[in-house]
mmCIF file of C-alpha atoms in Angstrom:
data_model
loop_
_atom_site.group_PDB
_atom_site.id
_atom_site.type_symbol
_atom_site.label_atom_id
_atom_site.label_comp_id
_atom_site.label_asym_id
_atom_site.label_seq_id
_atom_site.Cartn_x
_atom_site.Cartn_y
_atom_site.Cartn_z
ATOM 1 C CA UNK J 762 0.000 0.000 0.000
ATOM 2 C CA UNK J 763 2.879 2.353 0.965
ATOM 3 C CA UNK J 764 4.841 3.485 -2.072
ATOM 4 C CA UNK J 765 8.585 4.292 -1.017
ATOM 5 C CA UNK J 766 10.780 7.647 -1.296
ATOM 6 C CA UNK J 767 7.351 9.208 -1.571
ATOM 7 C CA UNK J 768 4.816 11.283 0.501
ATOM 8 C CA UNK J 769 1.585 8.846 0.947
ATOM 9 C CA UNK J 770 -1.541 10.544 2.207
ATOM 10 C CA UNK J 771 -4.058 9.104 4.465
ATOM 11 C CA UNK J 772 -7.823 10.686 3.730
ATOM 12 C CA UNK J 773 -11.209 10.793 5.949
ATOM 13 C CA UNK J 774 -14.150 10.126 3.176
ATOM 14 C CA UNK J 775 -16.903 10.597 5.286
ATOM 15 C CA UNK J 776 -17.275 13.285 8.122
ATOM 16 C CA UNK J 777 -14.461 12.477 9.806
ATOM 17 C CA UNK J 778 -14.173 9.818 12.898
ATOM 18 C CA UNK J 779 -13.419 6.907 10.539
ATOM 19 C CA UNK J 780 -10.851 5.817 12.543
ATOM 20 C CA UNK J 781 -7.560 7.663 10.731
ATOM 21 C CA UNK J 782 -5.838 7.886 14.183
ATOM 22 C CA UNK J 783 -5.839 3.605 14.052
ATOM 23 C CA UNK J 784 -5.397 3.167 9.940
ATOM 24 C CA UNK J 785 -1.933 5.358 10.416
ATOM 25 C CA UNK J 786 -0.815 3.876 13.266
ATOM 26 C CA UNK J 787 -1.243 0.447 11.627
ATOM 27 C CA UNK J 788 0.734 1.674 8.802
ATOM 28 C CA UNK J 789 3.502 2.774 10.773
ATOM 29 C CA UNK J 790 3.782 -0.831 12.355
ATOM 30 C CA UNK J 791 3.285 -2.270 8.663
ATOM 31 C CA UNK J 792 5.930 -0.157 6.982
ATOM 32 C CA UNK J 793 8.908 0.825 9.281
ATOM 33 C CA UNK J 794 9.894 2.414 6.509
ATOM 34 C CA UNK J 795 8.016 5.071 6.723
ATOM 35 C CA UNK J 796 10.165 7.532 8.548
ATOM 36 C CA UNK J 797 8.417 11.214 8.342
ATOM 37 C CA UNK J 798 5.127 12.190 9.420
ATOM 38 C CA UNK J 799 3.470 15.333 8.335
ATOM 39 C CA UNK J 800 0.255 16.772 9.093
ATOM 40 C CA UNK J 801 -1.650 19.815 10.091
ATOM 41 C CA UNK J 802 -4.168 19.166 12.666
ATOM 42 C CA UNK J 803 -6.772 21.355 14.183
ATOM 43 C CA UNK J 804 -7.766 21.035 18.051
ATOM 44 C CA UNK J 805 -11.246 20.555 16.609
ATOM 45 C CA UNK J 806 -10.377 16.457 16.189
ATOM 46 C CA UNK J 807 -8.687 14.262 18.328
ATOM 47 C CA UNK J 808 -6.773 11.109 17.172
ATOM 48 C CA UNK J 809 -6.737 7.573 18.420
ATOM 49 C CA UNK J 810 -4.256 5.079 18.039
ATOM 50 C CA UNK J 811 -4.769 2.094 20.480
ATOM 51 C CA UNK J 812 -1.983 -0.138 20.551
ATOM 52 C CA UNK J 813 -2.726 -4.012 20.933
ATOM 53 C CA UNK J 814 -1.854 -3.705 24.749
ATOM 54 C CA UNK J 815 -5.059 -1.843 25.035
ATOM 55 C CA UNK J 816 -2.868 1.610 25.707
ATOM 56 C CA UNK J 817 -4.895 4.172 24.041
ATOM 57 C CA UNK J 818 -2.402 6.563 22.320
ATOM 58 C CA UNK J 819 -4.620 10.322 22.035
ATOM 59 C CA UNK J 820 -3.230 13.278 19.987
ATOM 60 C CA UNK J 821 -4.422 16.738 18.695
ATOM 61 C CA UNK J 822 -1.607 18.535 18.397
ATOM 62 C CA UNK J 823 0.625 16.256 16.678
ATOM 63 C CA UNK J 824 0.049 12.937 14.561
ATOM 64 C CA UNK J 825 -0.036 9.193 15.758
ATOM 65 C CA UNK J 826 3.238 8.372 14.491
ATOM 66 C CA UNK J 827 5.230 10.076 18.013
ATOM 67 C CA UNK J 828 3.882 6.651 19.059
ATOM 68 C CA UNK J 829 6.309 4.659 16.996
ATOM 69 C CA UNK J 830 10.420 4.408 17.582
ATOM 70 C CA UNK J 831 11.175 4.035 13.947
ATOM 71 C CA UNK J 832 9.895 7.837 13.299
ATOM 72 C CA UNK J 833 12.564 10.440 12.685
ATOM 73 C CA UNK J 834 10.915 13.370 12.019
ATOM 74 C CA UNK J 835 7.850 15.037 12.524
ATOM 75 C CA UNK J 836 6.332 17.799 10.971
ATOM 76 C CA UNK J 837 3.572 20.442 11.619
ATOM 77 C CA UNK J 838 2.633 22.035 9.036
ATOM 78 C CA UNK J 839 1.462 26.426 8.325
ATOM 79 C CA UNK J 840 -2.518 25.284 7.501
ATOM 80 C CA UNK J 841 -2.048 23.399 11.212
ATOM 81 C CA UNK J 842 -3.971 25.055 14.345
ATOM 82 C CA UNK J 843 -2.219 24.470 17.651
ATOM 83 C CA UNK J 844 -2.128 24.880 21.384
ATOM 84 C CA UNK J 845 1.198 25.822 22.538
ATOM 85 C CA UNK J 846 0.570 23.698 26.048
ATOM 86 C CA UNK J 847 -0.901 20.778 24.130
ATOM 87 C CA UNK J 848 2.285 20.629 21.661
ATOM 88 C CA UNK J 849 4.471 20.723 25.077
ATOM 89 C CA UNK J 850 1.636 17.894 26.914
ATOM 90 C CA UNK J 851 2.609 15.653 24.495
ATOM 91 C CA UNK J 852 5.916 16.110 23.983
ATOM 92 C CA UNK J 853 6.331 15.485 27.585
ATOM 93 C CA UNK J 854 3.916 12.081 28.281
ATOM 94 C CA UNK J 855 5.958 9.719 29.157
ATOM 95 C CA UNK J 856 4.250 7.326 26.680
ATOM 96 C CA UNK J 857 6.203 9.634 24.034
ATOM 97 C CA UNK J 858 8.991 11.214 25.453
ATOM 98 C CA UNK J 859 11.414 8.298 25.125
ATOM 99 C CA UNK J 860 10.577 8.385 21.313
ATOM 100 C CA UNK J 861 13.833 9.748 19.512
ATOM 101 C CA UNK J 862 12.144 11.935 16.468
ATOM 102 C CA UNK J 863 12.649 15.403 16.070
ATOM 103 C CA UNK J 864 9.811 17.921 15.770
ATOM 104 C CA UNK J 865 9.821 20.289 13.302
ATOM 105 C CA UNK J 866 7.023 23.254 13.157
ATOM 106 C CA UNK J 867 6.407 25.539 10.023
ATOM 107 C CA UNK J 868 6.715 29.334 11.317
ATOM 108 C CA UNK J 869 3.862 30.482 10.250
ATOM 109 C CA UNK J 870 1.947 27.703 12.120
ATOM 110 C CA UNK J 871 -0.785 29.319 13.655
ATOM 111 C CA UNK J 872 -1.182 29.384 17.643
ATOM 112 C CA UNK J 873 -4.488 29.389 19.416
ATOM 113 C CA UNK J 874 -5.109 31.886 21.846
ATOM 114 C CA UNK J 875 -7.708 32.296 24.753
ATOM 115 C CA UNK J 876 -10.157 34.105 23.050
ATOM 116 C CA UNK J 877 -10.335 32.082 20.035
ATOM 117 C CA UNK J 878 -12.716 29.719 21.340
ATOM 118 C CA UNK J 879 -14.802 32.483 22.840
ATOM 119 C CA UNK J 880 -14.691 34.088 19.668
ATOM 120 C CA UNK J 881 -16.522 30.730 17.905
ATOM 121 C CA UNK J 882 -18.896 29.843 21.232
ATOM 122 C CA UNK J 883 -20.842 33.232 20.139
ATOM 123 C CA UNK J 884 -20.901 33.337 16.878
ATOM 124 C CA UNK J 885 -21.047 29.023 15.781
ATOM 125 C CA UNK J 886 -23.481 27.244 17.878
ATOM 126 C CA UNK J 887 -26.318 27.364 15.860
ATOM 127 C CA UNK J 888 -24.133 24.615 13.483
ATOM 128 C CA UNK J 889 -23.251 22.344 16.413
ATOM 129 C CA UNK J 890 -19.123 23.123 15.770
ATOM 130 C CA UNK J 891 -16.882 21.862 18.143
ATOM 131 C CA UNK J 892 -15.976 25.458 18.563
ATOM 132 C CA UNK J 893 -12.451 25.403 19.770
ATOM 133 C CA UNK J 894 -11.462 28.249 18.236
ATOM 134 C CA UNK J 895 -9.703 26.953 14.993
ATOM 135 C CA UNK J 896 -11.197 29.292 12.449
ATOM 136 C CA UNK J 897 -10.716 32.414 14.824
ATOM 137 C CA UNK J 898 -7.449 31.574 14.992
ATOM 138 C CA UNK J 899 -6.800 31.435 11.842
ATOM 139 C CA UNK J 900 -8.631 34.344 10.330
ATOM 140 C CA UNK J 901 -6.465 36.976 12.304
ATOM 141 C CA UNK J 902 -3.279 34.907 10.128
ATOM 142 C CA UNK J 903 -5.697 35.657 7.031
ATOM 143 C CA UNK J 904 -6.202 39.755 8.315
ATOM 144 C CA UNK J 905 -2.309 39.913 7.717
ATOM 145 C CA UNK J 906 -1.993 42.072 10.476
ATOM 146 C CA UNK J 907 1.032 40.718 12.706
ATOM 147 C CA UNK J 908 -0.031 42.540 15.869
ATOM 148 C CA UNK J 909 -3.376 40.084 16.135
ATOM 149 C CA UNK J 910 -1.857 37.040 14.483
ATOM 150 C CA UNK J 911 -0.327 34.816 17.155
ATOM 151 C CA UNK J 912 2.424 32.413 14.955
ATOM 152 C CA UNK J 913 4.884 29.838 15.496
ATOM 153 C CA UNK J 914 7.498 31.857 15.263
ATOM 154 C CA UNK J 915 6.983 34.686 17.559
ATOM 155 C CA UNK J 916 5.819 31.782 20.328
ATOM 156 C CA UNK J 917 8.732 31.321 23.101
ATOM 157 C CA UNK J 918 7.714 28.077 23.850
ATOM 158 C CA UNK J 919 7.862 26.792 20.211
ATOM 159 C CA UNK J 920 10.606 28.653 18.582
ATOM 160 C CA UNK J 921 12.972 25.798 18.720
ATOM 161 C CA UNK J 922 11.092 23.801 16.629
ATOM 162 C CA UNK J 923 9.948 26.400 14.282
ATOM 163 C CA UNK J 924 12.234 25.599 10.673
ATOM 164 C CA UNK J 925 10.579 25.760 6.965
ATOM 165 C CA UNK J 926 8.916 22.379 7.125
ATOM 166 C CA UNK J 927 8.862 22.923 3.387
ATOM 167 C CA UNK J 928 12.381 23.101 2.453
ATOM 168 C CA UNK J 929 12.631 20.246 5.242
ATOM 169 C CA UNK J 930 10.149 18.056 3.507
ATOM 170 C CA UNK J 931 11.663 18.502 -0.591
ATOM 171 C CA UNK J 932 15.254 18.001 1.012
ATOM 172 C CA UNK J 933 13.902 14.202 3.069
ATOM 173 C CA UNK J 934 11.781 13.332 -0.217
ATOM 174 C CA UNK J 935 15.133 13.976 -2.507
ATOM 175 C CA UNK J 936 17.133 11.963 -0.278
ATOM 176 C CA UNK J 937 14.755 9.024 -0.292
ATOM 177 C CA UNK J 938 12.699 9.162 2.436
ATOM 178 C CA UNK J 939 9.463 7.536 3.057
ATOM 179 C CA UNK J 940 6.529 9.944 4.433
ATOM 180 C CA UNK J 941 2.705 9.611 5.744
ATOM 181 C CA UNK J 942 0.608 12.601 5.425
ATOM 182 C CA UNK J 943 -2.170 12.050 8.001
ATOM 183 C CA UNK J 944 -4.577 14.623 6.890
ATOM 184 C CA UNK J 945 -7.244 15.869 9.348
ATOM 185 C CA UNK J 946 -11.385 15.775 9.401
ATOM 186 C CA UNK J 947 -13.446 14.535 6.781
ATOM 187 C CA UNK J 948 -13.465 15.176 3.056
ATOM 188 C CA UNK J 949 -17.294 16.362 3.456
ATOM 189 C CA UNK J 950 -16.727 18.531 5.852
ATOM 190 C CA UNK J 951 -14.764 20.696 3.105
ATOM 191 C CA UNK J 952 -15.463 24.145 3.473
ATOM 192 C CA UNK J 953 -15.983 24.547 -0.836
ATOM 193 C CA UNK J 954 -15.766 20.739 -1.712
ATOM 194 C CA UNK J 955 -18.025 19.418 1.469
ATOM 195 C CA UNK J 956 -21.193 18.289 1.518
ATOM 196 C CA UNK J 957 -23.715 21.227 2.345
ATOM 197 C CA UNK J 958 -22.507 24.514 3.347
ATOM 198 C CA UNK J 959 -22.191 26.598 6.390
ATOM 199 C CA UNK J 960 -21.987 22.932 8.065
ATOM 200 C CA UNK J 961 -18.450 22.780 7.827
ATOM 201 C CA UNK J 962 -15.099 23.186 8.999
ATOM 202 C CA UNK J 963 -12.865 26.619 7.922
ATOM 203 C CA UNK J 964 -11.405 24.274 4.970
ATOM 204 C CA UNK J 965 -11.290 21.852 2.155
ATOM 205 C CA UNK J 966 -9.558 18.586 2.983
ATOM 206 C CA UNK J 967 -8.734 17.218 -0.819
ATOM 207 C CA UNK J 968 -5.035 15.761 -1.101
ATOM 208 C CA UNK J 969 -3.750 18.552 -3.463
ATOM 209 C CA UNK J 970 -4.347 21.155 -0.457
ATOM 210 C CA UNK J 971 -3.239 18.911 2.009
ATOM 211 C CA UNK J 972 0.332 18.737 -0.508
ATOM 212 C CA UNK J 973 0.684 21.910 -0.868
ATOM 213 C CA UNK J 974 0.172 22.490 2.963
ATOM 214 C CA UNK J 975 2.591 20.303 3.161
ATOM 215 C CA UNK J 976 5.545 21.737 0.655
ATOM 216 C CA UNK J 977 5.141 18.996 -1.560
ATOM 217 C CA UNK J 978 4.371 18.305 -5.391
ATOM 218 C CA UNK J 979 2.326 15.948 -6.229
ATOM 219 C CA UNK J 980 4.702 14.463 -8.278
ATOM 220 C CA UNK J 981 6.027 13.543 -5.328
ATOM 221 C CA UNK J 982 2.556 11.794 -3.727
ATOM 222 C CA UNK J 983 2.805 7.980 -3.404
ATOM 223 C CA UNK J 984 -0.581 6.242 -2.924
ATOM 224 C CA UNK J 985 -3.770 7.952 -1.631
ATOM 225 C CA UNK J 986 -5.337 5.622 1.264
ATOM 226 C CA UNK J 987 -8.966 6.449 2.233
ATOM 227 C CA UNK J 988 -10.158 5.894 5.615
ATOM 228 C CA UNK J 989 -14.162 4.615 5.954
ATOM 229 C CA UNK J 990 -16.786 3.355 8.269
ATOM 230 C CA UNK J 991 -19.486 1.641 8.077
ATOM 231 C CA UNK J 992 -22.015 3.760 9.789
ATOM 232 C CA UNK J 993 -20.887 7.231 9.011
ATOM 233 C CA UNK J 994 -21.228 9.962 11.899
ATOM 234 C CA UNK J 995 -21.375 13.685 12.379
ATOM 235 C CA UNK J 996 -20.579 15.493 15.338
ATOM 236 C CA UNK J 997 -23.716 15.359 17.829
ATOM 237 C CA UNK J 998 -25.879 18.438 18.219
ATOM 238 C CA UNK J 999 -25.710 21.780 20.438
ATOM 239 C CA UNK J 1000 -28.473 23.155 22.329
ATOM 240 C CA UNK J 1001 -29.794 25.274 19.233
ATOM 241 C CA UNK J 1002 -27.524 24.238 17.352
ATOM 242 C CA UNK J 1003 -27.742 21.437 14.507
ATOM 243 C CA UNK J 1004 -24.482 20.127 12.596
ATOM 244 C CA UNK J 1005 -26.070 19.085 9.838
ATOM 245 C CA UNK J 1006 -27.955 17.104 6.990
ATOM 246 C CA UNK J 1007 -27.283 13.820 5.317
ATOM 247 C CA UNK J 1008 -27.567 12.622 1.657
ATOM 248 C CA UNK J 1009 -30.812 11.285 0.424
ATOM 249 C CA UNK J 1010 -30.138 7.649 0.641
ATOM 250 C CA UNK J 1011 -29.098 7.121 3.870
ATOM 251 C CA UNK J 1012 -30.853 8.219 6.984
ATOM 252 C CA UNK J 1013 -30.055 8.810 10.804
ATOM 253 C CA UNK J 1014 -30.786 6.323 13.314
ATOM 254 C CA UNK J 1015 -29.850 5.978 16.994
ATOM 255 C CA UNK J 1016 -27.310 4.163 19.129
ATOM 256 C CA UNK J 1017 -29.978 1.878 21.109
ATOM 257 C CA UNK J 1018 -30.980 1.206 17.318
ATOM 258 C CA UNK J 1019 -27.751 0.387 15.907
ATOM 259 C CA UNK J 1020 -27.211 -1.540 19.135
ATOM 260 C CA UNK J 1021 -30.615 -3.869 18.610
ATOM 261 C CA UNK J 1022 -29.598 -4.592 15.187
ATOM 262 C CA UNK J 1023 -26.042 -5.807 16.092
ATOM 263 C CA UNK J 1024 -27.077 -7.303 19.736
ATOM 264 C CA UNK J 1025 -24.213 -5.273 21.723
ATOM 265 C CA UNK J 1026 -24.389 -1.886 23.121
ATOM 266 C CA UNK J 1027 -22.305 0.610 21.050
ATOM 267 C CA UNK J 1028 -22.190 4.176 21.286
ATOM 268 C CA UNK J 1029 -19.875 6.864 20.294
ATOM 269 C CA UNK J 1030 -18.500 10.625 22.010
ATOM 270 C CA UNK J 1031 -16.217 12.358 20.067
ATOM 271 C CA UNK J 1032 -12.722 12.777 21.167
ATOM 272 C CA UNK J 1033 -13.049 16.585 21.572
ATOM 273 C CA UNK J 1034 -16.444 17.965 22.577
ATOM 274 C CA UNK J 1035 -17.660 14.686 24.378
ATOM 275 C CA UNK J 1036 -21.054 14.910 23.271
ATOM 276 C CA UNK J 1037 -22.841 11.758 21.891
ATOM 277 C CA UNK J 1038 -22.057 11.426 17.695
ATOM 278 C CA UNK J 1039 -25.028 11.280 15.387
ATOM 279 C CA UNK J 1040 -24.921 8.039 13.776
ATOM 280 C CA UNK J 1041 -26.255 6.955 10.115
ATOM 281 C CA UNK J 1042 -26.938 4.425 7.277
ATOM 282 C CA UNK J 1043 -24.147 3.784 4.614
ATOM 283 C CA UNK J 1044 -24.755 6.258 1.640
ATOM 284 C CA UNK J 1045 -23.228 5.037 -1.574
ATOM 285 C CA UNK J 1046 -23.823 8.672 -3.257
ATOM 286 C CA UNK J 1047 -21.550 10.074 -0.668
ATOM 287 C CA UNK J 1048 -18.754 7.731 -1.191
ATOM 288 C CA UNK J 1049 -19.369 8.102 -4.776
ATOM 289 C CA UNK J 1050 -18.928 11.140 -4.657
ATOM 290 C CA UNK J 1051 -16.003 11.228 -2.674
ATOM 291 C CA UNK J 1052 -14.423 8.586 -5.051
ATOM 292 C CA UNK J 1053 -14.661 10.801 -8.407
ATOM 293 C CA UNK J 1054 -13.289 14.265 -6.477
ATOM 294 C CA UNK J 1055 -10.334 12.307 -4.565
ATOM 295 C CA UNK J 1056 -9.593 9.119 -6.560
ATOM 296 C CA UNK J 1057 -7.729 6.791 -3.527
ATOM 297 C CA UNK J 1058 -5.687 3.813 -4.525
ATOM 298 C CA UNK J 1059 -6.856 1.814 -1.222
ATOM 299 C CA UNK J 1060 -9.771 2.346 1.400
ATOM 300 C CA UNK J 1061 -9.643 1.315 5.134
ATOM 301 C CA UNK J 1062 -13.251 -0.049 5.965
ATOM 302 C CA UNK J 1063 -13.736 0.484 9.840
ATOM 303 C CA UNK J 1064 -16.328 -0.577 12.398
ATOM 304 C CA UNK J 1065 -17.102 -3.468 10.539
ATOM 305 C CA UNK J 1066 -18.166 -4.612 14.120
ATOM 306 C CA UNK J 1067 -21.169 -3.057 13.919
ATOM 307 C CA UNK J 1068 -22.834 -4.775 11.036
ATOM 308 C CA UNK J 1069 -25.018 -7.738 11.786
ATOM 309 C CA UNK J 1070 -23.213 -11.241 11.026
ATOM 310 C CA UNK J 1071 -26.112 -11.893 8.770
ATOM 311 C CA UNK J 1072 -25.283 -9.032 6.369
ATOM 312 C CA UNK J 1073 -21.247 -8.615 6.585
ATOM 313 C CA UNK J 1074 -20.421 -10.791 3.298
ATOM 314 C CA UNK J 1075 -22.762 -9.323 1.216
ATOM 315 C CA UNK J 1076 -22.104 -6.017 2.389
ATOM 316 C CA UNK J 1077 -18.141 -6.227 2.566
ATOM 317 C CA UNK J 1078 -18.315 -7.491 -1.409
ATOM 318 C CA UNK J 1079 -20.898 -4.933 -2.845
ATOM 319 C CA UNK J 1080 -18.838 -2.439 -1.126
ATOM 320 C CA UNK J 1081 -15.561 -3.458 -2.525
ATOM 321 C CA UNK J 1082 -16.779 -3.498 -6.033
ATOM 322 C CA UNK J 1083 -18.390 -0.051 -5.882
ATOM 323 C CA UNK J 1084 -14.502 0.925 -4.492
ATOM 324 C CA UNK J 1085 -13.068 -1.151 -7.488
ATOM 325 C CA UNK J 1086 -15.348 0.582 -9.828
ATOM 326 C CA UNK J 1087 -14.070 3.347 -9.296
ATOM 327 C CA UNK J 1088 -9.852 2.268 -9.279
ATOM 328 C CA UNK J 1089 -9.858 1.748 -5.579
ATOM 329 C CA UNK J 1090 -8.885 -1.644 -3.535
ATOM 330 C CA UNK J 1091 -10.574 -2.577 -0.623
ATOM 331 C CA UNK J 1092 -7.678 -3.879 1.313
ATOM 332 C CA UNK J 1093 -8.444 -3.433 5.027
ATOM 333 C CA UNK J 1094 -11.488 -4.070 7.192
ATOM 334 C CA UNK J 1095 -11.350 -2.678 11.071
ATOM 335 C CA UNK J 1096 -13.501 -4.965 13.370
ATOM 336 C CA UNK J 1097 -12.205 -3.301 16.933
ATOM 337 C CA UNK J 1098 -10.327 -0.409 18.545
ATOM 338 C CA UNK J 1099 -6.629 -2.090 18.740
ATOM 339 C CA UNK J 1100 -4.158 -2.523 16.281
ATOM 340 C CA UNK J 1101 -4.489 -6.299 15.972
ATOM 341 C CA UNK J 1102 -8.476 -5.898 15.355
ATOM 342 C CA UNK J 1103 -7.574 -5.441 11.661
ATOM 343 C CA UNK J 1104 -8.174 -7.703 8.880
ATOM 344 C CA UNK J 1105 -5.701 -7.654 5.688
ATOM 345 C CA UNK J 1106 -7.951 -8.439 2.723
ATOM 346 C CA UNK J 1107 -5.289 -10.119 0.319
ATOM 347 C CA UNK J 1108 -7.607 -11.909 -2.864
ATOM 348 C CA UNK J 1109 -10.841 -9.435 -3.196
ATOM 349 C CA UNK J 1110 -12.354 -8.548 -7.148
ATOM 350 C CA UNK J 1111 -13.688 -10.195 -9.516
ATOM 351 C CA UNK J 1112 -13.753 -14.144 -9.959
ATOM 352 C CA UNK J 1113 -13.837 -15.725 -13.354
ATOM 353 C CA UNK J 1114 -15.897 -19.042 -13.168
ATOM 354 C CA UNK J 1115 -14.156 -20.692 -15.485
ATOM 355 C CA UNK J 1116 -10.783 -20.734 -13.752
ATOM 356 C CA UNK J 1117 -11.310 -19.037 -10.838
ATOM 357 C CA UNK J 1118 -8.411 -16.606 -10.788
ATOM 358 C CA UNK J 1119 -9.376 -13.329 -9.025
ATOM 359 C CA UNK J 1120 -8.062 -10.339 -10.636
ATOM 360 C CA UNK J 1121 -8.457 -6.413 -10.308
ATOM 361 C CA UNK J 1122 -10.145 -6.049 -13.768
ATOM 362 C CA UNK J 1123 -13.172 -8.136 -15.123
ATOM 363 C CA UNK J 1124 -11.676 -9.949 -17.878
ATOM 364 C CA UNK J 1125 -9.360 -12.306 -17.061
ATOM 365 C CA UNK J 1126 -8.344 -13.364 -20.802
ATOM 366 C CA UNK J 1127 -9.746 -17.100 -20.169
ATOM 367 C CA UNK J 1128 -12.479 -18.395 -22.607
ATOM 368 C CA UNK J 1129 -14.834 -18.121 -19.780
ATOM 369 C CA UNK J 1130 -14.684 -14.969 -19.308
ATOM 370 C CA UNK J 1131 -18.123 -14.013 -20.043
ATOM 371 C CA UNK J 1132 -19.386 -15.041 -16.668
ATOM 372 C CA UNK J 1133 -17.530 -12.750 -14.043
ATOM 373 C CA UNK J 1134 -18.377 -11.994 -10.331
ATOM 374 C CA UNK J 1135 -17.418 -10.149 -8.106
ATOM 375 C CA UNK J 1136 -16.259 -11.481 -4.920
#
């Protein structure tokens, strides 16, 4: 899945929570080769990577990989929102302060500050944000006015990690290196290329603006891995405040619904805000649509746990051939929280029943090609 001496990027096709936080962390233990992470998180998401010792691995400042001892750099990106005393928390948790990479922060990185969240509390309710304080922040950056604009590089605290990430990144990619882009939200959460405006974040999350967040050309991008669940969420309500509609062939349901259908109790908070997610059906226009703007090599399937034994082969195949359809392999399935609840899906497309080969494409170049399925 990883392509080396290249910058692979790791993509949310839903509305984020699809488990990215536990699809890049099982990278990193795939592919020790991957050396460099890069991202640009918001405080408005939290990631998860839990390792298979049950040790639950939480970031929001900086990606999963300060989990792993193989990393050697990390690097925050300028698009990136951050707290200056939840970069130094996590530095200094003793779960990742014996890891040996160096961080690296873009100057013009963009700091929260204490009003920033006030700012959002009065002014975004009524579309259930998270309101941390993310687009505050970074609309005083936007104003261009460096007495409001609190930065990277003016930020005692950070300064010593403050290089350009950019010249950082071309210079590892030249030299060989292997990099994961763990990109942040959900692709329909875009601000212009989401799924219904004003219920949205403050930007687009497509690969070619994560890239050029980043520093990098996208001659330089190795594969494109999508992360999806099976029961998509959105972040749960506010008093007076809704976050939004869905697409017109799925619906919403509940937790105690989705929990009769499955026979256990499941139910979901988000990392961040705490409150209880809104939960719905599968929509295939939304992934559709996601597939056409985005165009992913691989897709990470996730809470595969929640579907009813009774419908998990028919849905895992139809699912995997509207991914191939479209040029992408379904090659992972995630059926629990840890690491090790992850199934590698090595022979999945179409099945020629003449001679049974599966292949990617459906025409195997037997006689009997005529009668394909897909499988």
């Amino acid at each position: 899945m990883i392509q080396l001496n290249r910058c692979n990027v790791v993509i949310d096709g839903q509305w984020g929570s699809t488990g990215k936080g536990k699809l890049t962390g099982y990278l990193y233990n795939k592919y020790p080769e991957i050396t460099v992470a890069v991202c640009d998180f918001m405080p408005n998401a939290g990631h998860t990577y839990v390792s298979d010792d049950g040790v639950a691995h939480i970031t929001k400042a900086l990606p999963s990989a300060i989990s792993f001892d193989h990393i050697e750099n990390v690097i925050v990106g300028p698009h990136a929102v951050i707290s200056e005393s939840r970069v130094i928390e996590e530095l200094s948790r003793e779960q990742f302060a014996t890891k040996k990479f160096t961080l690296h922060i873009h100057p013009l990185t963009t700091v929260l500050s204490d009003s920033d969240a006030a700012v959002e509390r009065d002014t975004l309710n009524n579309i259930a944000s998270t309101m941390q304080g993310s687009c505050a922040s970074v609309v005083k950056k936007m104003w261009r006015r460096p007495e409001q604009a609190h930065l990277a590089k003016d930020n005692d605290k950070l300064k010593e990690f403050v290089c350009d990430t950019h010249k950082l990144m071309q210079r590892l990619l030249k030299h060989g290196k292997t990099a994961l882009l763990e990109t942040a939200q959900g692709f329909d959460l875009g601000l212009n290329n989401g799924f219904e405006w004003p219920y949205c974040t403050s930007r687009d999350c497509m690969v070619g603006r994560v890239l050029d967040n980043a520093g990098v050309s996208v001659k330089d991008c190795g594969s494109i891995i999508a992360s999806l669940r099976t029961y998509p969420i959105r972040v749960g309500n506010t008093e007076g405040g809704n976050s939004g509609p869905c697409y017109n062939d799925q619906h919403e349901i509940t937790w105690p619904e989705l929990s009769a259908r499955i026979g256990i109790t499941v139910e979901e908070k988000t990392t961040v805000t705490k409150r209880v997610r809104r939960v719905f059906t599968w929509s295939d226009k939304q992934i559709k649509r996601f597939l056409n703007a985005v165009k992913p090599d691989y897709a990470f399937l996730n809470f595969v746990n929640y579907l009813n034994i009774s419908e998990y082969s028919d849905f895992i195949a139809d699912k995997g051939k509207l991914l191939a359809d479209h040029g992408c392999k379904l090659s992972l399935l995630g059926t629990g929280p840890r690491n090790s609840d992850m199934i590698t899906i090595q022979a999945m497309g179409w099945r020629c029943n003449e001679c049974g080969m599966i292949i990617d494409t459906p025409n195997c170049g037997c006689d009997g090609c005529g009668s394909i399925d897909y499988t």
